[in-house]
Coordinates of C-alpha atoms in Angstrom, one line a residue:
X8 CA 50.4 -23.3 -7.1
X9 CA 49.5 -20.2 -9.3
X10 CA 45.9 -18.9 -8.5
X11 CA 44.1 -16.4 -10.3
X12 CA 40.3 -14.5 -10.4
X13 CA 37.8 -17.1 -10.9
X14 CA 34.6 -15.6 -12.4
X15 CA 32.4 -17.9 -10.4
X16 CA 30.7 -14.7 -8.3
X17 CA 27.1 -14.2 -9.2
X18 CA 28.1 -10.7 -10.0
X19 CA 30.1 -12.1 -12.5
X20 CA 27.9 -14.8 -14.4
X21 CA 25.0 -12.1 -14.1
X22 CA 26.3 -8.7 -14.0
X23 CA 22.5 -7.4 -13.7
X24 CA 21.9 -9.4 -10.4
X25 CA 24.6 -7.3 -8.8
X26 CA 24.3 -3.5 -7.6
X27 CA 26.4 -1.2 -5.3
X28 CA 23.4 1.0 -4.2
X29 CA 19.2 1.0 -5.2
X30 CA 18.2 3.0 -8.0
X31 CA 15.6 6.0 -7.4
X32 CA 12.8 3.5 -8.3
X33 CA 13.2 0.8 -6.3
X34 CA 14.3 2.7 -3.3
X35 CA 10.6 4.1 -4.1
X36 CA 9.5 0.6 -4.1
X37 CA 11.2 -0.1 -0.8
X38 CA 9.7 3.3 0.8
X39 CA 6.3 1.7 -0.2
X40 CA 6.3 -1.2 1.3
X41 CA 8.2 0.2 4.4
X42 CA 4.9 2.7 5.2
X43 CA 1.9 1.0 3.3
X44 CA 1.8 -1.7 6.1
X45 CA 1.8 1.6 8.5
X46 CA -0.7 3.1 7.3
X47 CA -3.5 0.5 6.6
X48 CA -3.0 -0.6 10.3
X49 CA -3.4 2.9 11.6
X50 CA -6.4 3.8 8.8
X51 CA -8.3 0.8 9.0
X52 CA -9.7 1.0 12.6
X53 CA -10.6 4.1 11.7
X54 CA -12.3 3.2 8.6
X55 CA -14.3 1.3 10.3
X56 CA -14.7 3.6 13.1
X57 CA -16.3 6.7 10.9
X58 CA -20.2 4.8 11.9
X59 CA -19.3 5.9 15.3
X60 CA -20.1 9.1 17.0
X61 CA -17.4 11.3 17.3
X62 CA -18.3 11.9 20.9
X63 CA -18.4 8.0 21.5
X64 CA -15.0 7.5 20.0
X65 CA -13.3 9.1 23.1
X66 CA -13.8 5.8 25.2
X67 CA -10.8 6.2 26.9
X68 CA -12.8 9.4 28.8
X69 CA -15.2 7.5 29.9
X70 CA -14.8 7.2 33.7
X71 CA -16.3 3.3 33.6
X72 CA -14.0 2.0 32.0
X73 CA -11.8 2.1 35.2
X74 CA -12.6 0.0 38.7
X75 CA -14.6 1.5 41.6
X76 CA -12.4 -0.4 44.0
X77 CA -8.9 -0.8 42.7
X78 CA -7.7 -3.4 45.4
X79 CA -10.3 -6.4 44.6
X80 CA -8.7 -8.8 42.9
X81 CA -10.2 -11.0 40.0
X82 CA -10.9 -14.6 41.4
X83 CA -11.2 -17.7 39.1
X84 CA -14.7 -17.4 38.3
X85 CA -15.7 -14.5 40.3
X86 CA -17.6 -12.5 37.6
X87 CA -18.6 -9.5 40.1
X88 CA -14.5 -8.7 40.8
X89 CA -14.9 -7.9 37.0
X90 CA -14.4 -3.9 36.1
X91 CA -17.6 -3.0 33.8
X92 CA -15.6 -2.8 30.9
X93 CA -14.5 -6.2 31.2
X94 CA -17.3 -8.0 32.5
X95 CA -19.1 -6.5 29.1
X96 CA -21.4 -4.0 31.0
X97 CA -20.3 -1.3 29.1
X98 CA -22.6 -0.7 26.2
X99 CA -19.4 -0.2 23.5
X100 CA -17.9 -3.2 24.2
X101 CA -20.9 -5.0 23.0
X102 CA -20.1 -2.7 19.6
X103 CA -19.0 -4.9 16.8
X104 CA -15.8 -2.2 16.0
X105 CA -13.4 -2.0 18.5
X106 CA -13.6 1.3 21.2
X107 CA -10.7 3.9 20.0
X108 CA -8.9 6.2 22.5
X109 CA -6.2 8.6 22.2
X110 CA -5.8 11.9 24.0
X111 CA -9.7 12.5 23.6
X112 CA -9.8 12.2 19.6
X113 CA -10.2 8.6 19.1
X114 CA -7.0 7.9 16.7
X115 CA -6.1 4.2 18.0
X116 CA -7.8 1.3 19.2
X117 CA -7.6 0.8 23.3
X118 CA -6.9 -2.6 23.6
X119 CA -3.9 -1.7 21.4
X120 CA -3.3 1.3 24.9
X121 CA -4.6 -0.3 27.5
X122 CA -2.4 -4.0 26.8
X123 CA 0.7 -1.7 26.3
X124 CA 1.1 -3.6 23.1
X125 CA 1.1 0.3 21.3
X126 CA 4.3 0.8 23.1
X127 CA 5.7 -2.4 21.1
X128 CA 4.2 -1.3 17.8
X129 CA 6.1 2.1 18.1
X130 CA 9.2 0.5 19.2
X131 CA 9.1 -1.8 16.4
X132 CA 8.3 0.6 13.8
X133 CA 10.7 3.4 14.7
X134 CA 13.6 0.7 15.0
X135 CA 13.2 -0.9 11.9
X136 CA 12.7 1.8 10.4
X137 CA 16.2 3.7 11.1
X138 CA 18.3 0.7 11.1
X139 CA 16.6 -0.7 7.2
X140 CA 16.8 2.9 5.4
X141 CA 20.4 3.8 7.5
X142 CA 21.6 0.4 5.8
X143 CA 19.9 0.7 2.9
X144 CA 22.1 4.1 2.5
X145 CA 25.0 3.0 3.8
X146 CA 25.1 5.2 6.8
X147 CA 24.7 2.5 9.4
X148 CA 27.5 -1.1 9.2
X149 CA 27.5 -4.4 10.6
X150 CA 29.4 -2.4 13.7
X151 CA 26.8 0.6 13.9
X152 CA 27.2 4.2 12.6
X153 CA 30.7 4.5 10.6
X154 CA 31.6 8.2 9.2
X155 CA 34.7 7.1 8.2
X156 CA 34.0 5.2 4.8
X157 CA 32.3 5.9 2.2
X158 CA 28.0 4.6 1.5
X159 CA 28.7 0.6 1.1
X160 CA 25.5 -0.7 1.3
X161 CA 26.2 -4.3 0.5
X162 CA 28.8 -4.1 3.4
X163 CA 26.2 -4.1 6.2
X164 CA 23.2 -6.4 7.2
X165 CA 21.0 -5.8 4.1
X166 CA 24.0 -7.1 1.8
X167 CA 24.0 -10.4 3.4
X168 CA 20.4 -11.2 4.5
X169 CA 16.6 -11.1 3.2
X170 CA 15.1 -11.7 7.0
X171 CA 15.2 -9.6 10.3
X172 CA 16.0 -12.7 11.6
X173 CA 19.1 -13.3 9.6
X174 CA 20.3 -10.0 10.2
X175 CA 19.8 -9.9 14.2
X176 CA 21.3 -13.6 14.5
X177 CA 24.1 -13.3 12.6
X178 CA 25.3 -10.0 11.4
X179 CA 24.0 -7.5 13.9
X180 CA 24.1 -9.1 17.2
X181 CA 22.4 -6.5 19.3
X182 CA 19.1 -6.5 16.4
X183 CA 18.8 -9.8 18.7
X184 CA 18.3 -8.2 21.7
X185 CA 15.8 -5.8 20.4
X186 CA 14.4 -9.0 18.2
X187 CA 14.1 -11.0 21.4
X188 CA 12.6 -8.3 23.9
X189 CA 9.4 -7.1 21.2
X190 CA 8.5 -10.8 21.1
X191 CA 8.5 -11.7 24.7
X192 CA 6.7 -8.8 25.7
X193 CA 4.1 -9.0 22.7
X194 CA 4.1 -13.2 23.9
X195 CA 3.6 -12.0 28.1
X196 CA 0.5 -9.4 27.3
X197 CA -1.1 -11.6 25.1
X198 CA -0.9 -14.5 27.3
X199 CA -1.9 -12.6 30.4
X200 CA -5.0 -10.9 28.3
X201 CA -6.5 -14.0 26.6
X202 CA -6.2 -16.4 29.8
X203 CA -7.8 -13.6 31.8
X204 CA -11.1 -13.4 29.2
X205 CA -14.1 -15.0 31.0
X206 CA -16.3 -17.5 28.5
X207 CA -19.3 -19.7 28.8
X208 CA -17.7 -22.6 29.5
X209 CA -19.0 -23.7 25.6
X210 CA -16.7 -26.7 24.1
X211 CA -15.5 -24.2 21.5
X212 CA -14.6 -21.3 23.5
X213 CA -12.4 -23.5 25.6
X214 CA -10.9 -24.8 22.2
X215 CA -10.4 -21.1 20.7
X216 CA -9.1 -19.8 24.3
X217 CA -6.7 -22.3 24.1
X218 CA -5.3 -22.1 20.9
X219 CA -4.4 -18.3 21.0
X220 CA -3.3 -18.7 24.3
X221 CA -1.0 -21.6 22.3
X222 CA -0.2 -19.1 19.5
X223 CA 1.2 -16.2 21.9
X224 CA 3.2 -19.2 23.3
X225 CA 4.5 -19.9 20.0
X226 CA 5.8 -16.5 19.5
X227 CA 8.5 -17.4 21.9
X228 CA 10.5 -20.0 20.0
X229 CA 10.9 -17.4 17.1
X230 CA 12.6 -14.8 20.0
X231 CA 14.8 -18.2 21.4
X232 CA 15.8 -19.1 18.1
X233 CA 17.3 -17.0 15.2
X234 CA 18.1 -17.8 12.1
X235 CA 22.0 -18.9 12.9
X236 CA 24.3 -19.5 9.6
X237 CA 27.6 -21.3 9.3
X238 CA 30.6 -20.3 7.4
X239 CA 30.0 -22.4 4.7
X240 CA 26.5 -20.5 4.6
X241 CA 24.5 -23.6 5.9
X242 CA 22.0 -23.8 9.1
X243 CA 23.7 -24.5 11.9
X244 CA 20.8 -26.5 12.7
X245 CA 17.6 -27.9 10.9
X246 CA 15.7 -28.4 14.2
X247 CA 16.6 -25.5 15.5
X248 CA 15.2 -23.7 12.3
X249 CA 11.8 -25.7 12.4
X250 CA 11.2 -24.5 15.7
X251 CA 12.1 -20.8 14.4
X252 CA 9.8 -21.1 11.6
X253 CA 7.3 -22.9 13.6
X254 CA 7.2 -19.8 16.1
X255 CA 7.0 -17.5 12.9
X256 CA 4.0 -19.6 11.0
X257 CA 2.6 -20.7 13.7
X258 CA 2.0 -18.0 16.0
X259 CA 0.8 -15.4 12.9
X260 CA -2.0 -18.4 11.5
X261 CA -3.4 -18.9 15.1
X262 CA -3.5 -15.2 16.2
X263 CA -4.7 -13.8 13.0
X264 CA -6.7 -16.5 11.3
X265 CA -8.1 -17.9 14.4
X266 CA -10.0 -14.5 15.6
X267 CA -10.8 -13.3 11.8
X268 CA -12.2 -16.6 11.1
X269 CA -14.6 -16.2 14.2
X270 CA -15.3 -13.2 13.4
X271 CA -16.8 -14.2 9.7
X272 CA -18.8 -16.8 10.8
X273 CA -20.6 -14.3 13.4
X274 CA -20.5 -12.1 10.5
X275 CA -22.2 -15.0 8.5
X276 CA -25.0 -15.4 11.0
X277 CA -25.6 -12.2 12.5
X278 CA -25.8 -9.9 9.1
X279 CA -28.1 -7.4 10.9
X280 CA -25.6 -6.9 13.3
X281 CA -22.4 -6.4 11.7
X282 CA -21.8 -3.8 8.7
X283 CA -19.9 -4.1 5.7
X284 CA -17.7 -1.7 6.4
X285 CA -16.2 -4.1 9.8
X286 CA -15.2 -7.1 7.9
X287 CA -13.7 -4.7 5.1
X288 CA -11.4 -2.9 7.5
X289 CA -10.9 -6.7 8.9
X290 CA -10.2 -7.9 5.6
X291 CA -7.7 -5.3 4.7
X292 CA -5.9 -6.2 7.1
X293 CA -6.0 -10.0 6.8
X294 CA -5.7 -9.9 3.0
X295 CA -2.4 -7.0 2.8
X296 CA -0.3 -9.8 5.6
X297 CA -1.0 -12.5 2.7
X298 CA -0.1 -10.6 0.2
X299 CA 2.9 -9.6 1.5
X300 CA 3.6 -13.0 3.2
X301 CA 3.3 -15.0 -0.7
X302 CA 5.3 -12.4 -2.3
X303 CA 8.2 -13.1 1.1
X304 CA 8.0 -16.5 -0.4
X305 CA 7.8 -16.2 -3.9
X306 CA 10.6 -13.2 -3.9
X307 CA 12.7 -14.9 -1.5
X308 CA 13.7 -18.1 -3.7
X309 CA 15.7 -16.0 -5.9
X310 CA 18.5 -15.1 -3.0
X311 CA 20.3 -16.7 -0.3
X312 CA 21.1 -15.7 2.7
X313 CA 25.0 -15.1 3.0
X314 CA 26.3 -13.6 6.0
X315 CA 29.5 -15.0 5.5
X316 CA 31.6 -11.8 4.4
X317 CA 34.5 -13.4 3.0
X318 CA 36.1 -10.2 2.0
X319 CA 36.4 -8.5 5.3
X320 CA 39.3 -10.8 5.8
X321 CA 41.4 -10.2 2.5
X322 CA 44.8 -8.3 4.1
X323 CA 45.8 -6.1 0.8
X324 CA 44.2 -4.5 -2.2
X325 CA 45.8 -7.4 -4.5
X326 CA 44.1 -10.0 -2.9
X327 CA 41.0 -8.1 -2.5
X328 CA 40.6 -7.0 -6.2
X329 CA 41.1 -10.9 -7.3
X330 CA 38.9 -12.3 -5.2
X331 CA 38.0 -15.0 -5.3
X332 CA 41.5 -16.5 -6.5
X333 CA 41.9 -20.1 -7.1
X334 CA 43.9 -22.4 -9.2
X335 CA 43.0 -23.2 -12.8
X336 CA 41.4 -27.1 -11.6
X337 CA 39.2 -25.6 -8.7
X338 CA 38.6 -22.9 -10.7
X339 CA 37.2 -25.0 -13.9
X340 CA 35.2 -26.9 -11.5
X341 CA 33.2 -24.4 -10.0
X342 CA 32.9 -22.3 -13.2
X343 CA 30.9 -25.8 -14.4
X344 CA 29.0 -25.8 -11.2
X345 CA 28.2 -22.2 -11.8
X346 CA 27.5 -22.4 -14.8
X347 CA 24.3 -25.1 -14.3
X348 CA 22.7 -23.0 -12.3
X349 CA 22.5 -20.2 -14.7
X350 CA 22.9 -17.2 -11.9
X351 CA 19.5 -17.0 -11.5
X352 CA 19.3 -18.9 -8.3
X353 CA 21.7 -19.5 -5.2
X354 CA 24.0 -21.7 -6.2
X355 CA 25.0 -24.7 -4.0
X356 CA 28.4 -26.4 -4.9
X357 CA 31.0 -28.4 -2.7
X358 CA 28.9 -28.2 0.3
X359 CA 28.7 -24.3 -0.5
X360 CA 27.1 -21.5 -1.4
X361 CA 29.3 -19.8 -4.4
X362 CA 29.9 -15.6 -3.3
X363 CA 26.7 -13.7 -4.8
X364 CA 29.0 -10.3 -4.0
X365 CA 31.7 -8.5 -5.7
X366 CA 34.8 -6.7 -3.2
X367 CA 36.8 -3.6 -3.7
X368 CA 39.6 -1.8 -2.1
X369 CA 38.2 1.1 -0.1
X370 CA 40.8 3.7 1.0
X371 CA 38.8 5.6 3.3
X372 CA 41.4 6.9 6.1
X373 CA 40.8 8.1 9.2
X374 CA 42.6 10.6 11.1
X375 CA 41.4 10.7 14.7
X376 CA 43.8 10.2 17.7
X377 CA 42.3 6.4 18.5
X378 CA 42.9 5.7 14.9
X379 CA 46.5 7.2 14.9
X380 CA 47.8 5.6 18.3
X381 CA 45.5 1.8 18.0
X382 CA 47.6 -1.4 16.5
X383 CA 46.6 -2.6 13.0
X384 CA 44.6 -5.3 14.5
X385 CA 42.2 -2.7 16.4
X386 CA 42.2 -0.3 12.9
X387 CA 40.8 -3.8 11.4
X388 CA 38.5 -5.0 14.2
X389 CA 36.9 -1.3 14.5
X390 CA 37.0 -1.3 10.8
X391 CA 39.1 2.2 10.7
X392 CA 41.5 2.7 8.0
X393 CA 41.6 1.0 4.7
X394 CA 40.0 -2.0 3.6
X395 CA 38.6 -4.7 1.8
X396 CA 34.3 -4.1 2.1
X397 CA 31.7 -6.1 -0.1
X398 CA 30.9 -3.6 -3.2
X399 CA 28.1 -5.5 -4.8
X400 CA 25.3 -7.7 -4.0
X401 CA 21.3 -8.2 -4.6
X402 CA 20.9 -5.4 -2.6
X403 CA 17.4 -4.6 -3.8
X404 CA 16.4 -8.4 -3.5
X405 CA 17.9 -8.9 0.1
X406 CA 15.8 -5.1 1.2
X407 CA 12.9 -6.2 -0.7
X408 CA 12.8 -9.6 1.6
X409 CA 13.3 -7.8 5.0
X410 CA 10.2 -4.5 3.9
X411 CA 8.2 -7.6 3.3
X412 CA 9.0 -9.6 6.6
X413 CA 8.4 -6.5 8.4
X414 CA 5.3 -5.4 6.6
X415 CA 3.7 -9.3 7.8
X416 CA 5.0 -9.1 11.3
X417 CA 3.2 -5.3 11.7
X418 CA 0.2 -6.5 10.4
X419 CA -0.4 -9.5 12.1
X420 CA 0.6 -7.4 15.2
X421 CA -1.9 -4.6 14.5
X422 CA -4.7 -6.9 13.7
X423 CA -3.9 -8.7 17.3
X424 CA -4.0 -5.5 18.9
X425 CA -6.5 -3.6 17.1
X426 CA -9.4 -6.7 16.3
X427 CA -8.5 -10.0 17.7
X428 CA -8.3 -9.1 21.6
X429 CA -11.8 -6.8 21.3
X430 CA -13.5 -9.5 19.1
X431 CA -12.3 -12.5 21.3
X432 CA -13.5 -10.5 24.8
X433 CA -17.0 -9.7 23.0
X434 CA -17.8 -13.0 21.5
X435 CA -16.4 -15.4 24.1
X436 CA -19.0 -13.4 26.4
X437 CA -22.0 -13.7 24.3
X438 CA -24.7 -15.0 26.2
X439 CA -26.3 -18.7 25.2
X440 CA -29.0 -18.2 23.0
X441 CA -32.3 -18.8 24.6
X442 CA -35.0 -20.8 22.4
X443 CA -37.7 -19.3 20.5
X444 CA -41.1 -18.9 22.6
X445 CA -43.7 -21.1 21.6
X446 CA -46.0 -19.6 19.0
X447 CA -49.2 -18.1 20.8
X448 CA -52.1 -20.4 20.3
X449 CA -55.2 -19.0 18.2
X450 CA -58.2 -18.0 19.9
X451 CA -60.7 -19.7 17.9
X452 CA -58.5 -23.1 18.6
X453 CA -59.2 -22.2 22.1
X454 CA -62.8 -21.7 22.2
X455 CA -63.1 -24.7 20.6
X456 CA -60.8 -26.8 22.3
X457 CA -63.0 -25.7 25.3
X458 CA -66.6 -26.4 23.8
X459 CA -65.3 -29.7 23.1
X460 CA -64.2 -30.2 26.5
X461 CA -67.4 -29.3 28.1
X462 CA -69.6 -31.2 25.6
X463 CA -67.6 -34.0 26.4
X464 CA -68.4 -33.7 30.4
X465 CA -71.9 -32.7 30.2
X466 CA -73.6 -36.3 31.0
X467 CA -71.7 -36.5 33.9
X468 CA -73.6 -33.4 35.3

């Protein structure tokens, strides 16, 4: 049976949708929403932070903040094995903005030290950040760093996926391990730190305790269970992805919403106490992961994940130029199918998602010995030689997905680190509040309350 190209590509029924590499604007775009979640997390603790002494911003010099006697051991509700910074005798921690700390100049919060969760920031940072702009550029493939083709963008992870998840589950299989290790060690330190917080044994500090202790749990399914795609470009399962996004949704509402909400309605009730500028740099914060988190799901609708790369396995530059090649019937079909959704949407047909890419014929050689000596199956599998790579896609729309994922992951992160742990430790070891004093009685009630009392005894005498 004859088979020829089929225009059913989303490249083809909306040439715009399609791109080989980001323009200098929206690589602009991607920059920005690649640091702006950076920087307000390292600027707002400091914000809030500048009603603070200089001097009283080096807490982390402050010798006690550490145990006289390193060897006791904290019992269940032993409140004296406490060291004075936890058992709130030291006067900052009563401060509503968190204590900072950082080589003596007081540039990061030190719960986000002392937890070790600023070793997990960094690591998530500088990862993400090399792998998303060496994709984004072409310098880095589904196999890792490749100098011997040419910049193909859509070839790697960001021309297949709009999650981290996607990518580390499906296209970049050691992403998962780095995926997997950030989450269980953020999910271990914020376990061990919330169950160890003392409270007043109060019916909603046990609730609140809890619940985050419930949220840091949560953060576990999403590191067990990646987005995992078939080859028809379906989830392998829907369970499996409910608890994936329930670890995802989950675990951010109850570890960010959970504290900040606390944290208002002391704000509410203790104006004197707490200025302005603390629930702004809160609210920064709080407001800039929303943001970002609608515009994941408004932006997202208008892509698919496809880490099926169908052209990676076309032998010869015929077969690679015309695909995808069917007969006239399939092909009419499809083209109707197609042609319904417009190309403005993913298109589902025969079970499917139709291809939202365009392939080419890449002769990129190479010329060292392994390349020379290996069998064509090895050139192919190592991806040496010529080929057949994926030359267009919704690049833009599938990096623009991933900045914003990683922009609401940081910032809930950051706000965990920098707010909720200081604001949790202070609040749930407030002390009961003790009942007004009676109003002092008048004097002139007094002296008459006592005339009347002797008048009253005088026949007796």
């Amino acid at each position: 049976m004859n088979s020829s190209r089929c225009p059913i590509s989303l490249c083809d029924i909306s040439p715009s949708a399609c791109q080989s590499e980001v323009t200098p604007s929206e690589a602009f775009a991607l920059l920005a929403l690649m640091v702006l979640p950076v920087a307000v997390a390292w600027l707002a603790p400091l914000f809030g932070a500048r009603c603070v002494p200089c001097g009283e911003r080096r807490d982390d010099d402050d010798p006690s903040l550490h145990d006289a006697d390193p060897s006791r051991r904290l019992g269940p509700r032993d409140s004296t094995a406490l060291s004075p910074l936890r058992a709130g005798l030291v006067p900052f921690r009563e401060r509503v903005d968190p204590p900072m700390f950082l080589c003596g100049i007081g540039a990061c919060p030190l719960d986000c030290g002392s937890t070790g969760l600023l070793a997990v920031v960094l690591a998530m940072v500088v990862g993400v950040y090399v792998i998303f702009f060496g994709l984004l550029f072409g310098a880095a493939d589904a196999g890792g760093l490749d100098s011997a083709h040419e910049a193909m963008p859509c070839d790697g992870g960001l021309g297949a996926c709009r999650t981290i998840s996607c990518i580390c589950g499906n296209v970049i299989p050691e992403g998962y391990v780095f995926m997997f290790t950030c989450l269980f060690l953020t999910s271990a330190v914020l376990v061990q730190r919330f169950s160890a917080m003392g409270h007043r044994h109060r019916p909603q500090h046990l609730c609140v305790k809890s619940v985050l202790v419930a949220g840091s749990l949560l953060l576990l399914l999403t590191a067990i269970f990646p987005e995992r795609y078939d080859a028809d470009g379906q989830l392998l399962s829907q369970s499996l992805e409910v608890l994936h996004l329930l670890g995802v949704m989950g675990s951010g509402t109850l570890l960010m919403f959970v504290p900040y909400g606390w944290f208002l309605v002391y704000w509410r009730t203790h104006r004197e106490e707490v200025s302005l500028r603390s629930v702004a740099a809160r609210s920064c914060l709080v407001c800039m992961a929303l943001a970002l988190g609608v515009s994941m799901q408004v932006f997202g609708s208008a892509v698919a994940d496809a880490p099926t790369n169908l052209c990676a396995y076309q032998p010869d530059a015929a077969s690679c130029e015309a695909f995808p090649a069917l007969p006239d019937a399939q092909c009419r079909l499809l083209e109707a199918c197609a042609a319904a959704c417009g190309g403005e949407r993913p298109c589902p047909c025969e079970g499917g998602l139709l291809p939202n890419y365009r392939c080419r014929w890449s002769n990129a050689t190479s010329d060292t010995i392994t390349a020379i000596l290996a069998p064509e199956s090895f050139r192919r599998e190592k991806l040496l030689g010529p080929r057949c790579v994926k030359a267009e896609c919704p690049l833009y729309k599938y990096a623009r997905g991933v900045a914003l994922e990683f922009g609401v992951l940081l910032l809930i992160l950051c706000y965990v680190a920098t707010y909720a742990l200081h604001d949790v430790a202070r609040l749930l070891g407030r002390p009961p509040k003790q009942p007004p004093p009676p109003p002092p009685l008048d004097a002139s009630l007094l002296r008459v309350h006592g005339e009347a009392a002797g008048a009253a005894g005088g026949p007796d005498r």
